[in-house]
Amino acid sequence: MNDTNRAAPPTTEPFIVVRELRKDYLSPAGPVPALRGIDLRVERGEFVAVIGKSGSGKSTFINMLTGIDRPSSGEIIVGGTPIHTLDERGMAAWRGRNLGIVFQFFQMLPSLTLLENIVLPMELNGLFQPRERRERAMHLLELVQLGAHAHKMPAAVSGGQQQRAAIARALANNPALIIADEPTGSLDSRTAAQIFELFRRLAAEGTTILMVTHDDDLARRVDRAILIADGEVVHEHLARALKELSPDQLVEVKRRAEVRTFPAGATIVRQGEAGHEFFVLLEGAVDVFVERPGGETLVDQLAAGRWFGEAALAGSGVRSATVRASGAAPAVVAALDAGAFHQLIESSPALAERLGRVVERNQIRNQIQALTALDFRALLDLTANLRAQTFEPGATIIRQGALGDTFFVILEGGVEVLWQRPDGATVLVARLGPGQFFGEMALLGDGRRLASVRASQLARVVELSRADFEQIAGRSAGFGEQVRRLAEQRRAANEAAP
Ligand code: ADP
Ligand code: MG
């Protein structure tokens, strides 16, 4: 991903803007929709892969950008030129100066040498001084490692070499935009890799590249991959959020998702309510809050391409946080119902695993935040490396008399605190549940556990070190005080126990 540090100032339009692009092919049975409203923005210097099943509309889309075919409706603006409005002559002139096109099957003129094939477009478009043209053509052939073959006829070189020559030819007019329809589709993998590397270099130097490819590995290595399904673009942020999914699985998610827009500030899910949907944020940003006695505090901020709502679906069914559209812009989400969500998880173990980690991390974050109301950054720092532990019912978590300098916050389930009296009898002094903590007494006292704690049902807890404890106590106004007070109460209660 090298597009992050190349964000254009918000006032400039992207290099390519495609709006509501539609294409119907005419057939005896009536119009056949091949593109059903494509919107796309591409910045200068981006290397974009266009992927999708055969027949999904990739070539149709690409042909609208090259002007080889014309849209039924919609707009295509490239470098400020609305190319959908150009007539044939205007289009040809524009193409000659701005565009390099590469097809799957190299189309070299058979009666010209490779060098002459590359000089030709410069001549046709009146580019460069006549004496510069051969020199430039030679340079381009060297760029694709064909310098030694410059004076051969196309038939005298291999298919891979012809394809590389076709790429050199596409570069002849020094195009700002290269459009390639399966340029490596007929090549062996080594040649394909060379061409990909060449494209990558050109993109790094500022050339914008749109490349249709069937090669998932190549598609993964570019700045962006645009997935086309049935003449529509599957939202890029959906694909990014669910990056473990195959194109087919993504298309299925798109089919089952419902897209909804929430105005800035609107609540999308509310803590404590039952949750039946999973959300992927497609546009805008959301803030995540947890509620605590003093009010609500921020635990996360999510940008497009992130998800939320998974906790309730993966666990208790109750929302563990409140999520609101933030900032000035509306939030656009793709909502999946519980059935689709669970199918999604089953279809991708890798996604399920990542989801499990996110659920755990959020659970830790939310419970700690509910206790501490830390500053948002401090919370992220503190929780970055914490992991949950699970204890079976009856398992001992800490043992009275043992040394310990950690304390525990309960995420899920429950524990029993058992105190062994000086006379040897054991008494149940407390039952604790989610959001409550234990182990603080040894930490505050002489480092020896004053009671045993065992899981009374399946218990998920997070263990914090003395350093974590001190960090929190130092940064959270009420927390240290609260823990000390509670430790005092617990000590008094133990001593008063029958
Ligand atoms: P892809 O490149 O993704 O394989 P295409 O853009 O070639 O897909 O095709 C998209 C759809 O449009 C397909 O259903 C295809 O059959 C149809 N199609 C493409 N070209 C024409 C045409 N000239 N006339 C009628 N239908 C076409
Ligand atoms: Mg095609």
Short mmCIF file of C-alpha atoms and ligand atoms in Angstrom, two decimals:
data_model
loop_
_atom_site.label_atom_id
_atom_site.label_comp_id
_atom_site.label_asym_id
_atom_site.label_seq_id
_atom_site.Cartn_x
_atom_site.Cartn_y
_atom_site.Cartn_z
CA MET A 1 0.00 0.00 0.00
CA ASN A 2 1.76 3.15 -1.02
CA ASP A 3 -1.28 5.35 -1.48
CA THR A 4 -1.44 6.52 2.10
CA ASN A 5 1.23 9.19 1.86
CA ARG A 6 0.08 10.38 -1.50
CA ALA A 7 -3.33 11.73 -0.46
CA ALA A 8 -4.12 14.64 -2.75
CA PRO A 9 -5.21 17.92 -1.20
CA PRO A 10 -8.99 17.81 -0.83
CA THR A 11 -9.54 20.60 -3.33
CA THR A 12 -8.05 18.75 -6.34
CA GLU A 13 -10.18 16.26 -8.18
CA PRO A 14 -8.75 12.75 -8.49
CA PHE A 15 -7.03 11.93 -11.77
CA ILE A 16 -9.86 9.61 -12.83
CA VAL A 17 -13.46 10.17 -11.82
CA VAL A 18 -16.10 7.73 -13.01
CA ARG A 19 -19.69 8.50 -12.12
CA GLU A 20 -22.77 6.33 -12.52
CA LEU A 21 -21.31 4.61 -15.53
CA ARG A 22 -23.75 2.33 -17.33
CA LYS A 23 -23.47 0.22 -20.42
CA ASP A 24 -26.20 -1.80 -22.05
CA TYR A 25 -25.37 -4.01 -24.98
CA LEU A 26 -28.14 -4.32 -27.50
CA SER A 27 -29.32 -7.79 -28.28
CA PRO A 28 -32.30 -9.05 -30.29
CA ALA A 29 -34.00 -9.74 -26.94
CA GLY A 30 -33.48 -6.15 -25.79
CA PRO A 31 -30.77 -4.29 -23.88
CA VAL A 32 -28.40 -6.42 -21.79
CA PRO A 33 -26.89 -4.52 -18.87
CA ALA A 34 -23.12 -5.04 -18.67
CA LEU A 35 -22.29 -2.12 -16.35
CA ARG A 36 -24.90 -1.08 -13.80
CA GLY A 37 -23.70 2.18 -12.36
CA ILE A 38 -19.99 2.22 -11.61
CA ASP A 39 -18.46 4.95 -9.44
CA LEU A 40 -14.72 5.14 -9.07
CA ARG A 41 -12.03 7.64 -8.21
CA VAL A 42 -8.37 7.00 -8.85
CA GLU A 43 -5.50 9.26 -7.80
CA ARG A 44 -2.52 9.99 -10.00
CA GLY A 45 0.17 7.34 -9.62
CA GLU A 46 -2.14 4.68 -8.23
CA PHE A 47 -1.71 1.12 -9.47
CA VAL A 48 -5.16 -0.43 -9.51
CA ALA A 49 -6.06 -4.02 -10.29
CA VAL A 50 -9.51 -4.70 -11.73
CA ILE A 51 -10.62 -8.20 -10.80
CA GLY A 52 -13.76 -10.31 -11.09
CA LYS A 53 -15.17 -13.38 -12.76
CA SER A 54 -15.20 -13.82 -16.46
CA GLY A 55 -18.22 -12.00 -17.89
CA SER A 56 -18.51 -9.65 -14.91
CA GLY A 57 -17.89 -6.54 -17.03
CA LYS A 58 -14.17 -5.84 -16.58
CA SER A 59 -13.37 -5.46 -20.27
CA THR A 60 -16.52 -3.47 -20.87
CA PHE A 61 -15.47 -1.09 -18.13
CA ILE A 62 -11.90 -0.78 -19.40
CA ASN A 63 -13.15 -0.20 -22.94
CA MET A 64 -15.16 2.80 -21.73
CA LEU A 65 -11.97 4.32 -20.34
CA THR A 66 -10.01 3.81 -23.52
CA GLY A 67 -12.87 5.04 -25.66
CA ILE A 68 -12.88 1.76 -27.59
CA ASP A 69 -16.53 1.60 -26.66
CA ARG A 70 -18.96 4.26 -25.43
CA PRO A 71 -21.08 4.33 -22.25
CA SER A 72 -24.87 4.24 -22.38
CA SER A 73 -24.85 6.85 -19.61
CA GLY A 74 -22.61 8.28 -16.93
CA GLU A 75 -19.41 10.29 -16.87
CA ILE A 76 -15.70 9.57 -17.20
CA ILE A 77 -13.32 12.39 -16.44
CA VAL A 78 -9.59 11.77 -16.83
CA GLY A 79 -7.11 14.49 -15.95
CA GLY A 80 -9.96 17.01 -16.18
CA THR A 81 -11.13 15.89 -19.65
CA PRO A 82 -14.69 14.53 -19.82
CA ILE A 83 -13.80 11.81 -22.29
CA HIS A 84 -17.37 10.53 -22.62
CA THR A 85 -18.18 13.78 -24.43
CA LEU A 86 -15.39 13.52 -27.03
CA ASP A 87 -16.23 12.56 -30.62
CA GLU A 88 -14.24 9.88 -32.44
CA ARG A 89 -11.56 12.29 -33.66
CA GLY A 90 -11.26 14.00 -30.31
CA MET A 91 -11.08 10.65 -28.60
CA ALA A 92 -8.35 9.38 -30.92
CA ALA A 93 -6.30 12.53 -30.37
CA TRP A 94 -6.77 12.35 -26.60
CA ARG A 95 -5.86 8.68 -26.54
CA GLY A 96 -2.74 9.26 -28.59
CA ARG A 97 -1.41 11.80 -26.13
CA ASN A 98 -2.55 10.45 -22.79
CA LEU A 99 -3.11 6.75 -22.91
CA GLY A 100 -1.08 3.57 -23.20
CA ILE A 101 -3.13 0.47 -23.91
CA VAL A 102 -2.01 -3.13 -23.50
CA PHE A 103 -4.20 -6.09 -24.39
CA GLN A 104 -3.84 -9.73 -23.56
CA PHE A 105 -2.86 -10.47 -27.12
CA PHE A 106 -0.09 -8.18 -28.31
CA GLN A 107 -1.00 -6.63 -31.59
CA MET A 108 2.28 -5.81 -33.27
CA LEU A 109 2.24 -4.91 -36.93
CA PRO A 110 3.85 -7.98 -38.52
CA SER A 111 5.60 -6.11 -41.34
CA LEU A 112 7.52 -3.73 -39.06
CA THR A 113 10.44 -4.47 -36.76
CA LEU A 114 9.89 -4.18 -33.02
CA LEU A 115 11.66 -0.81 -33.08
CA GLU A 116 9.51 0.48 -35.95
CA ASN A 117 6.37 -0.72 -34.16
CA ILE A 118 7.32 1.54 -31.26
CA VAL A 119 8.30 4.52 -33.38
CA LEU A 120 4.95 4.39 -35.17
CA PRO A 121 2.66 5.79 -32.44
CA MET A 122 5.10 8.66 -31.89
CA GLU A 123 4.90 9.46 -35.60
CA LEU A 124 1.13 9.12 -35.73
CA ASN A 125 0.64 11.44 -32.79
CA GLY A 126 3.37 13.88 -33.79
CA LEU A 127 5.19 13.35 -30.51
CA PHE A 128 8.89 14.05 -29.97
CA GLN A 129 11.33 15.32 -32.59
CA PRO A 130 11.66 12.89 -35.51
CA ARG A 131 15.31 12.14 -34.68
CA GLU A 132 14.49 11.53 -31.04
CA ARG A 133 11.92 8.88 -31.83
CA ARG A 134 14.23 5.98 -32.68
CA GLU A 135 16.37 6.76 -29.69
CA ARG A 136 13.36 6.79 -27.43
CA ALA A 137 12.03 3.54 -28.96
CA MET A 138 15.39 1.91 -28.31
CA HIS A 139 15.38 3.13 -24.74
CA LEU A 140 11.90 1.69 -24.20
CA LEU A 141 12.92 -1.66 -25.67
CA GLU A 142 15.86 -1.73 -23.30
CA LEU A 143 13.46 -0.99 -20.44
CA VAL A 144 11.63 -4.22 -21.27
CA GLN A 145 14.91 -6.05 -21.86
CA LEU A 146 14.51 -6.30 -25.62
CA GLY A 147 17.36 -4.06 -26.74
CA ALA A 148 19.05 -6.97 -28.47
CA HIS A 149 15.92 -7.76 -30.48
CA ALA A 150 15.05 -4.25 -31.64
CA HIS A 151 15.55 -4.99 -35.33
CA LYS A 152 13.77 -8.32 -35.42
CA MET A 153 10.34 -8.84 -36.92
CA PRO A 154 7.60 -9.74 -34.42
CA ALA A 155 7.32 -13.28 -35.80
CA ALA A 156 11.00 -13.86 -35.01
CA VAL A 157 10.59 -13.41 -31.23
CA SER A 158 8.60 -15.29 -28.61
CA GLY A 159 5.10 -14.45 -27.42
CA GLY A 160 6.43 -13.11 -24.13
CA GLN A 161 8.87 -10.89 -26.00
CA GLN A 162 6.13 -9.60 -28.27
CA GLN A 163 4.02 -8.78 -25.24
CA ARG A 164 6.91 -6.87 -23.70
CA ALA A 165 7.39 -5.02 -26.97
CA ALA A 166 3.66 -4.20 -26.90
CA ILE A 167 4.19 -2.68 -23.47
CA ALA A 168 7.14 -0.65 -24.74
CA ARG A 169 4.85 0.55 -27.53
CA ALA A 170 2.16 1.50 -25.01
CA LEU A 171 4.78 3.66 -23.27
CA ALA A 172 5.92 5.36 -26.48
CA ASN A 173 3.71 8.43 -25.99
CA ASN A 174 4.83 8.74 -22.36
CA PRO A 175 1.23 8.26 -21.19
CA ALA A 176 -0.07 9.52 -17.87
CA LEU A 177 -2.44 6.54 -17.84
CA ILE A 178 -1.84 2.92 -18.75
CA ILE A 179 -4.80 0.65 -19.25
CA ALA A 180 -4.06 -3.02 -19.55
CA ASP A 181 -6.59 -5.81 -20.07
CA GLU A 182 -5.05 -9.05 -18.80
CA PRO A 183 -1.60 -8.00 -19.99
CA THR A 184 0.02 -11.02 -18.41
CA GLY A 185 -2.78 -13.47 -19.19
CA SER A 186 -0.93 -15.22 -22.01
CA LEU A 187 2.53 -15.09 -20.46
CA ASP A 188 4.55 -17.52 -18.39
CA SER A 189 4.82 -16.57 -14.73
CA ARG A 190 8.39 -15.28 -14.96
CA THR A 191 7.60 -12.87 -17.80
CA ALA A 192 4.37 -11.89 -16.04
CA ALA A 193 6.37 -11.02 -12.94
CA GLN A 194 8.79 -8.88 -14.98
CA ILE A 195 5.95 -6.94 -16.52
CA PHE A 196 4.33 -6.47 -13.18
CA GLU A 197 7.59 -5.08 -11.81
CA LEU A 198 7.86 -2.69 -14.74
CA PHE A 199 4.34 -1.44 -14.07
CA ARG A 200 5.19 -1.02 -10.45
CA ARG A 201 8.20 1.13 -11.30
CA LEU A 202 6.13 3.27 -13.65
CA ALA A 203 3.45 3.76 -10.99
CA ALA A 204 6.11 4.76 -8.47
CA GLU A 205 7.23 7.41 -10.96
CA GLY A 206 3.68 8.79 -11.22
CA THR A 207 2.03 6.84 -14.04
CA THR A 208 -1.50 5.77 -13.21
CA ILE A 209 -2.23 2.15 -14.07
CA LEU A 210 -5.46 0.21 -14.35
CA MET A 211 -4.83 -3.46 -14.97
CA VAL A 212 -7.43 -6.16 -15.41
CA THR A 213 -6.03 -9.39 -14.08
CA HIS A 214 -7.07 -12.92 -13.24
CA ASP A 215 -4.02 -13.34 -11.10
CA ASP A 216 -5.04 -13.04 -7.44
CA ASP A 217 -1.41 -12.85 -6.34
CA LEU A 218 -0.75 -9.85 -8.57
CA ALA A 219 -4.01 -8.25 -7.47
CA ARG A 220 -2.93 -8.50 -3.85
CA ARG A 221 0.34 -6.71 -4.53
CA VAL A 222 -1.05 -3.47 -5.98
CA ASP A 223 -2.32 -0.34 -4.23
CA ARG A 224 -5.95 -1.21 -4.75
CA ALA A 225 -8.02 -3.99 -6.18
CA ILE A 226 -11.42 -3.16 -7.62
CA LEU A 227 -13.71 -6.17 -7.65
CA ILE A 228 -16.40 -6.12 -10.33
CA ALA A 229 -19.38 -8.44 -10.04
CA ASP A 230 -22.36 -8.39 -12.38
CA GLY A 231 -21.45 -4.99 -13.74
CA GLU A 232 -21.07 -3.37 -10.32
CA VAL A 233 -18.07 -2.56 -8.17
CA VAL A 234 -18.09 -4.42 -4.87
CA HIS A 235 -17.34 -1.70 -2.38
CA GLU A 236 -13.59 -1.47 -1.86
CA HIS A 237 -13.95 -0.93 1.86
CA LEU A 238 -16.08 -4.04 2.10
CA ALA A 239 -13.33 -5.98 0.36
CA ARG A 240 -10.68 -4.42 2.57
CA ALA A 241 -12.62 -5.08 5.78
CA LEU A 242 -13.10 -8.73 4.86
CA LYS A 243 -9.73 -9.21 3.21
CA GLU A 244 -9.60 -12.94 3.96
CA LEU A 245 -12.54 -13.59 1.65
CA SER A 246 -12.21 -14.73 -1.93
CA PRO A 247 -13.81 -12.60 -4.66
CA ASP A 248 -16.72 -15.07 -4.83
CA GLN A 249 -17.30 -14.86 -1.08
CA LEU A 250 -17.19 -11.08 -1.24
CA VAL A 251 -19.77 -11.03 -3.98
CA GLU A 252 -22.00 -13.20 -1.79
CA VAL A 253 -21.57 -10.80 1.14
CA LYS A 254 -22.42 -7.88 -1.09
CA ARG A 255 -25.56 -9.69 -2.23
CA ARG A 256 -26.71 -10.30 1.34
CA ALA A 257 -25.73 -6.95 2.84
CA GLU A 258 -28.05 -4.01 3.15
CA VAL A 259 -26.42 -0.61 2.72
CA ARG A 260 -27.62 2.07 5.15
CA THR A 261 -26.66 5.68 5.71
CA PHE A 262 -26.59 7.34 9.14
CA PRO A 263 -26.31 11.13 9.48
CA ALA A 264 -23.38 12.50 11.52
CA GLY A 265 -24.01 11.94 15.22
CA ALA A 266 -26.67 9.27 14.72
CA THR A 267 -26.51 6.20 16.96
CA ILE A 268 -26.04 2.98 15.00
CA VAL A 269 -25.91 0.51 17.89
CA ARG A 270 -26.59 1.16 21.55
CA GLN A 271 -24.88 -0.52 24.49
CA GLY A 272 -27.15 -2.90 26.36
CA GLU A 273 -29.56 -3.43 23.50
CA ALA A 274 -29.97 -6.74 21.75
CA GLY A 275 -27.91 -6.93 18.56
CA HIS A 276 -28.80 -8.91 15.46
CA GLU A 277 -26.59 -7.35 12.83
CA PHE A 278 -22.95 -7.03 11.92
CA PHE A 279 -21.73 -3.83 10.23
CA VAL A 280 -18.91 -2.98 7.89
CA LEU A 281 -18.21 0.73 7.66
CA LEU A 282 -18.11 1.67 3.97
CA GLU A 283 -17.80 5.45 4.22
CA GLY A 284 -17.33 8.01 6.94
CA ALA A 285 -16.15 7.31 10.48
CA VAL A 286 -17.73 6.12 13.73
CA ASP A 287 -16.93 6.60 17.42
CA VAL A 288 -17.28 3.73 19.87
CA PHE A 289 -18.23 4.51 23.48
CA VAL A 290 -18.71 2.46 26.59
CA GLU A 291 -21.02 3.59 29.31
CA ARG A 292 -19.90 3.85 32.89
CA PRO A 293 -21.44 5.37 35.99
CA GLY A 294 -20.03 8.84 35.25
CA GLY A 295 -21.20 8.87 31.63
CA GLU A 296 -19.76 7.47 28.43
CA THR A 297 -16.14 7.36 27.31
CA LEU A 298 -14.55 6.84 23.95
CA VAL A 299 -12.90 3.46 23.37
CA ASP A 300 -12.32 3.44 19.65
CA GLN A 301 -12.64 5.38 16.43
CA LEU A 302 -13.17 3.45 13.25
CA ALA A 303 -12.58 4.54 9.66
CA ALA A 304 -14.03 3.08 6.48
CA GLY A 305 -12.96 -0.52 6.00
CA ARG A 306 -13.39 -1.41 9.70
CA TRP A 307 -16.28 -3.34 11.17
CA PHE A 308 -18.33 -3.30 14.36
CA GLY A 309 -21.23 -5.14 15.98
CA GLU A 310 -19.42 -8.48 15.93
CA ALA A 311 -19.30 -8.83 19.71
CA ALA A 312 -23.01 -9.26 20.23
CA LEU A 313 -23.27 -11.73 17.35
CA ALA A 314 -20.23 -13.74 18.45
CA GLY A 315 -21.14 -13.69 22.14
CA SER A 316 -23.94 -12.67 24.45
CA GLY A 317 -26.28 -11.10 21.89
CA VAL A 318 -26.17 -7.80 23.75
CA ARG A 319 -24.32 -4.73 22.48
CA SER A 320 -21.21 -4.10 24.56
CA ALA A 321 -20.73 -0.54 23.35
CA THR A 322 -22.51 2.34 21.68
CA VAL A 323 -21.48 3.25 18.15
CA ARG A 324 -22.24 6.60 16.59
CA ALA A 325 -21.53 8.22 13.23
CA SER A 326 -18.83 10.77 13.98
CA GLY A 327 -17.52 13.93 12.43
CA ALA A 328 -19.39 16.00 9.94
CA ALA A 329 -20.01 13.32 7.32
CA PRO A 330 -22.64 10.60 7.33
CA ALA A 331 -21.60 7.01 7.95
CA VAL A 332 -22.48 4.47 5.30
CA VAL A 333 -22.57 0.88 6.50
CA ALA A 334 -23.20 -2.55 5.03
CA ALA A 335 -25.38 -4.45 7.48
CA LEU A 336 -25.39 -8.24 7.58
CA ASP A 337 -27.99 -10.16 9.55
CA ALA A 338 -26.98 -12.88 12.02
CA GLY A 339 -27.57 -15.70 9.52
CA ALA A 340 -25.34 -14.12 6.90
CA PHE A 341 -22.77 -13.27 9.57
CA HIS A 342 -22.50 -16.84 10.81
CA GLN A 343 -22.31 -18.16 7.29
CA LEU A 344 -19.50 -15.72 6.65
CA ILE A 345 -17.59 -16.97 9.67
CA GLU A 346 -18.07 -20.57 8.63
CA SER A 347 -16.91 -19.89 5.11
CA SER A 348 -13.60 -18.39 6.20
CA PRO A 349 -11.62 -19.80 9.13
CA ALA A 350 -9.02 -17.06 8.66
CA LEU A 351 -11.65 -14.37 8.99
CA ALA A 352 -13.20 -16.16 11.96
CA GLU A 353 -9.84 -16.20 13.68
CA ARG A 354 -9.21 -12.50 13.15
CA LEU A 355 -12.74 -11.74 14.29
CA GLY A 356 -12.14 -13.72 17.48
CA ARG A 357 -9.05 -11.66 18.21
CA VAL A 358 -10.93 -8.42 17.64
CA VAL A 359 -13.78 -9.53 19.88
CA GLU A 360 -11.30 -10.32 22.62
CA ARG A 361 -9.38 -7.07 22.25
CA ASN A 362 -12.57 -5.00 22.31
CA GLN A 363 -13.90 -6.87 25.29
CA ILE A 364 -10.70 -6.14 27.20
CA ARG A 365 -10.72 -2.54 26.13
CA ASN A 366 -14.36 -1.96 26.98
CA GLN A 367 -14.20 -3.52 30.43
CA ILE A 368 -11.04 -1.70 31.37
CA GLN A 369 -12.45 1.56 30.10
CA ALA A 370 -15.64 1.06 32.06
CA LEU A 371 -13.49 0.75 35.19
CA THR A 372 -10.95 3.45 34.52
CA ALA A 373 -12.28 6.08 32.09
CA LEU A 374 -8.74 6.48 30.75
CA ASP A 375 -7.79 8.97 28.13
CA PHE A 376 -8.37 7.30 24.73
CA ARG A 377 -4.68 7.07 23.73
CA ALA A 378 -3.67 5.78 27.14
CA LEU A 379 -6.36 3.12 26.85
CA LEU A 380 -5.08 1.98 23.46
CA ASP A 381 -1.48 1.84 24.75
CA LEU A 382 -2.40 -0.03 27.88
CA THR A 383 -4.56 -2.63 26.18
CA ALA A 384 -2.43 -3.18 23.09
CA ASN A 385 -0.71 -6.28 24.46
CA LEU A 386 -3.25 -7.67 26.89
CA ARG A 387 -4.69 -11.13 26.26
CA ALA A 388 -7.72 -12.79 27.78
CA GLN A 389 -7.48 -16.08 29.70
CA THR A 390 -10.30 -18.58 30.06
CA PHE A 391 -10.89 -20.72 33.15
CA GLU A 392 -13.16 -23.77 33.29
CA PRO A 393 -15.77 -23.90 36.06
CA GLY A 394 -14.06 -24.89 39.32
CA ALA A 395 -10.57 -23.89 38.18
CA THR A 396 -8.53 -21.90 40.66
CA ILE A 397 -7.30 -18.54 39.37
CA ILE A 398 -5.43 -17.37 42.44
CA ARG A 399 -4.68 -19.23 45.67
CA GLN A 400 -4.70 -17.80 49.14
CA GLY A 401 -1.21 -17.49 50.56
CA ALA A 402 0.52 -17.54 47.18
CA LEU A 403 2.67 -14.63 46.08
CA GLY A 404 1.16 -12.45 43.39
CA ASP A 405 1.57 -9.03 41.97
CA THR A 406 -1.07 -9.03 39.28
CA PHE A 407 -4.73 -8.22 39.33
CA PHE A 408 -7.59 -9.48 37.20
CA VAL A 409 -10.58 -7.93 35.49
CA ILE A 410 -13.48 -10.25 34.68
CA LEU A 411 -14.61 -10.05 31.06
CA GLU A 412 -17.25 -12.77 31.03
CA GLY A 413 -18.68 -15.39 33.37
CA GLY A 414 -18.19 -15.33 37.12
CA VAL A 415 -15.87 -16.22 40.00
CA GLU A 416 -16.13 -17.01 43.70
CA VAL A 417 -13.84 -15.51 46.30
CA LEU A 418 -13.09 -18.03 49.06
CA TRP A 419 -11.40 -17.17 52.29
CA GLN A 420 -9.87 -19.76 54.51
CA ARG A 421 -10.31 -18.68 58.13
CA PRO A 422 -7.53 -19.07 60.67
CA ASP A 423 -9.45 -22.08 62.04
CA GLY A 424 -9.23 -23.79 58.65
CA ALA A 425 -12.85 -23.44 57.53
CA THR A 426 -13.44 -21.97 54.06
CA VAL A 427 -16.09 -19.30 53.56
CA LEU A 428 -17.49 -17.83 50.41
CA VAL A 429 -16.94 -14.11 50.82
CA ALA A 430 -17.97 -12.79 47.38
CA ARG A 431 -19.21 -13.62 43.93
CA LEU A 432 -17.92 -11.39 41.18
CA GLY A 433 -18.99 -10.93 37.58
CA PRO A 434 -18.11 -9.06 34.39
CA GLY A 435 -16.49 -5.67 34.94
CA GLN A 436 -15.41 -6.48 38.50
CA PHE A 437 -11.83 -7.14 39.52
CA PHE A 438 -9.82 -9.15 42.04
CA GLY A 439 -6.21 -9.68 43.05
CA GLU A 440 -5.70 -6.03 43.94
CA MET A 441 -5.23 -6.78 47.64
CA ALA A 442 -1.90 -8.57 47.26
CA LEU A 443 -0.83 -5.83 44.92
CA LEU A 444 -1.63 -3.12 47.44
CA GLY A 445 -0.53 -5.15 50.44
CA ASP A 446 2.42 -7.44 51.09
CA GLY A 447 2.27 -9.37 47.81
CA ARG A 448 0.50 -12.38 49.29
CA ARG A 449 -2.95 -13.45 48.12
CA LEU A 450 -5.46 -12.97 50.94
CA ALA A 451 -8.08 -15.28 49.46
CA SER A 452 -8.53 -17.86 46.72
CA VAL A 453 -10.54 -17.10 43.61
CA ARG A 454 -12.02 -19.78 41.42
CA ALA A 455 -14.23 -19.79 38.36
CA SER A 456 -17.82 -20.56 39.32
CA GLN A 457 -18.74 -20.84 35.64
CA LEU A 458 -16.67 -20.53 32.51
CA ALA A 459 -14.74 -17.31 33.23
CA ARG A 460 -12.81 -15.08 30.89
CA VAL A 461 -10.46 -12.70 32.64
CA VAL A 462 -7.62 -10.38 31.77
CA GLU A 463 -4.58 -10.23 34.02
CA LEU A 464 -2.80 -6.92 34.52
CA SER A 465 0.69 -6.50 35.89
CA ARG A 466 1.78 -4.20 38.67
CA ALA A 467 3.18 -1.87 36.01
CA ASP A 468 -0.19 -1.80 34.23
CA PHE A 469 -1.89 -1.14 37.52
CA GLU A 470 0.42 1.74 38.31
CA GLN A 471 0.06 3.15 34.84
CA ILE A 472 -3.71 3.16 35.15
CA ALA A 473 -3.66 4.54 38.69
CA GLY A 474 -1.37 7.34 37.50
CA ARG A 475 -3.55 8.30 34.56
CA SER A 476 -7.07 7.71 35.74
CA ALA A 477 -8.34 10.10 38.38
CA GLY A 478 -10.78 7.83 40.18
CA PHE A 479 -9.31 4.41 39.63
CA GLY A 480 -6.55 4.14 42.27
CA GLU A 481 -8.88 5.55 44.87
CA GLN A 482 -11.67 3.19 43.91
CA VAL A 483 -9.42 0.15 44.11
CA ARG A 484 -8.01 1.15 47.48
CA ARG A 485 -11.46 1.75 48.88
CA LEU A 486 -12.69 -1.57 47.61
CA ALA A 487 -9.64 -3.39 48.97
CA GLU A 488 -10.35 -1.87 52.38
CA GLN A 489 -13.98 -2.95 52.24
CA ARG A 490 -13.02 -6.44 51.20
CA ARG A 491 -10.49 -6.73 53.98
CA ALA A 492 -13.05 -5.58 56.53
CA ALA A 493 -15.60 -8.00 55.10
CA ASN A 494 -13.17 -10.92 55.32
CA GLU A 495 -12.38 -10.10 58.88
CA ALA A 496 -16.06 -9.85 59.72
CA ALA A 497 -16.89 -13.10 57.93
CA PRO A 498 -18.50 -15.75 60.14
P1 ADP B 1 -15.12 -9.64 -18.50
O1 ADP B 1 -14.10 -8.84 -19.20
O2 ADP B 1 -15.24 -9.35 -17.04
O3 ADP B 1 -14.96 -11.10 -18.72
P2 ADP B 1 -17.00 -8.42 -20.36
O4 ADP B 1 -16.92 -6.98 -20.06
O5 ADP B 1 -16.26 -8.90 -21.54
O6 ADP B 1 -16.58 -9.26 -19.07
O7 ADP B 1 -18.51 -8.83 -20.51
C1 ADP B 1 -19.53 -8.40 -19.61
C2 ADP B 1 -20.88 -8.90 -20.08
O8 ADP B 1 -21.29 -8.21 -21.26
C3 ADP B 1 -20.89 -10.36 -20.41
O9 ADP B 1 -22.13 -10.88 -19.99
C4 ADP B 1 -20.77 -10.39 -21.89
O10 ADP B 1 -21.38 -11.53 -22.42
C5 ADP B 1 -21.52 -9.14 -22.30
N1 ADP B 1 -20.97 -8.56 -23.54
C6 ADP B 1 -19.69 -8.16 -23.71
N2 ADP B 1 -19.55 -7.64 -24.96
C7 ADP B 1 -20.74 -7.70 -25.55
C8 ADP B 1 -21.26 -7.34 -26.84
N3 ADP B 1 -20.47 -6.74 -27.75
N4 ADP B 1 -22.56 -7.57 -27.09
C9 ADP B 1 -23.35 -8.14 -26.19
N5 ADP B 1 -22.94 -8.51 -24.96
C10 ADP B 1 -21.67 -8.30 -24.65
MG MG B 2 -12.38 -9.42 -20.34
#
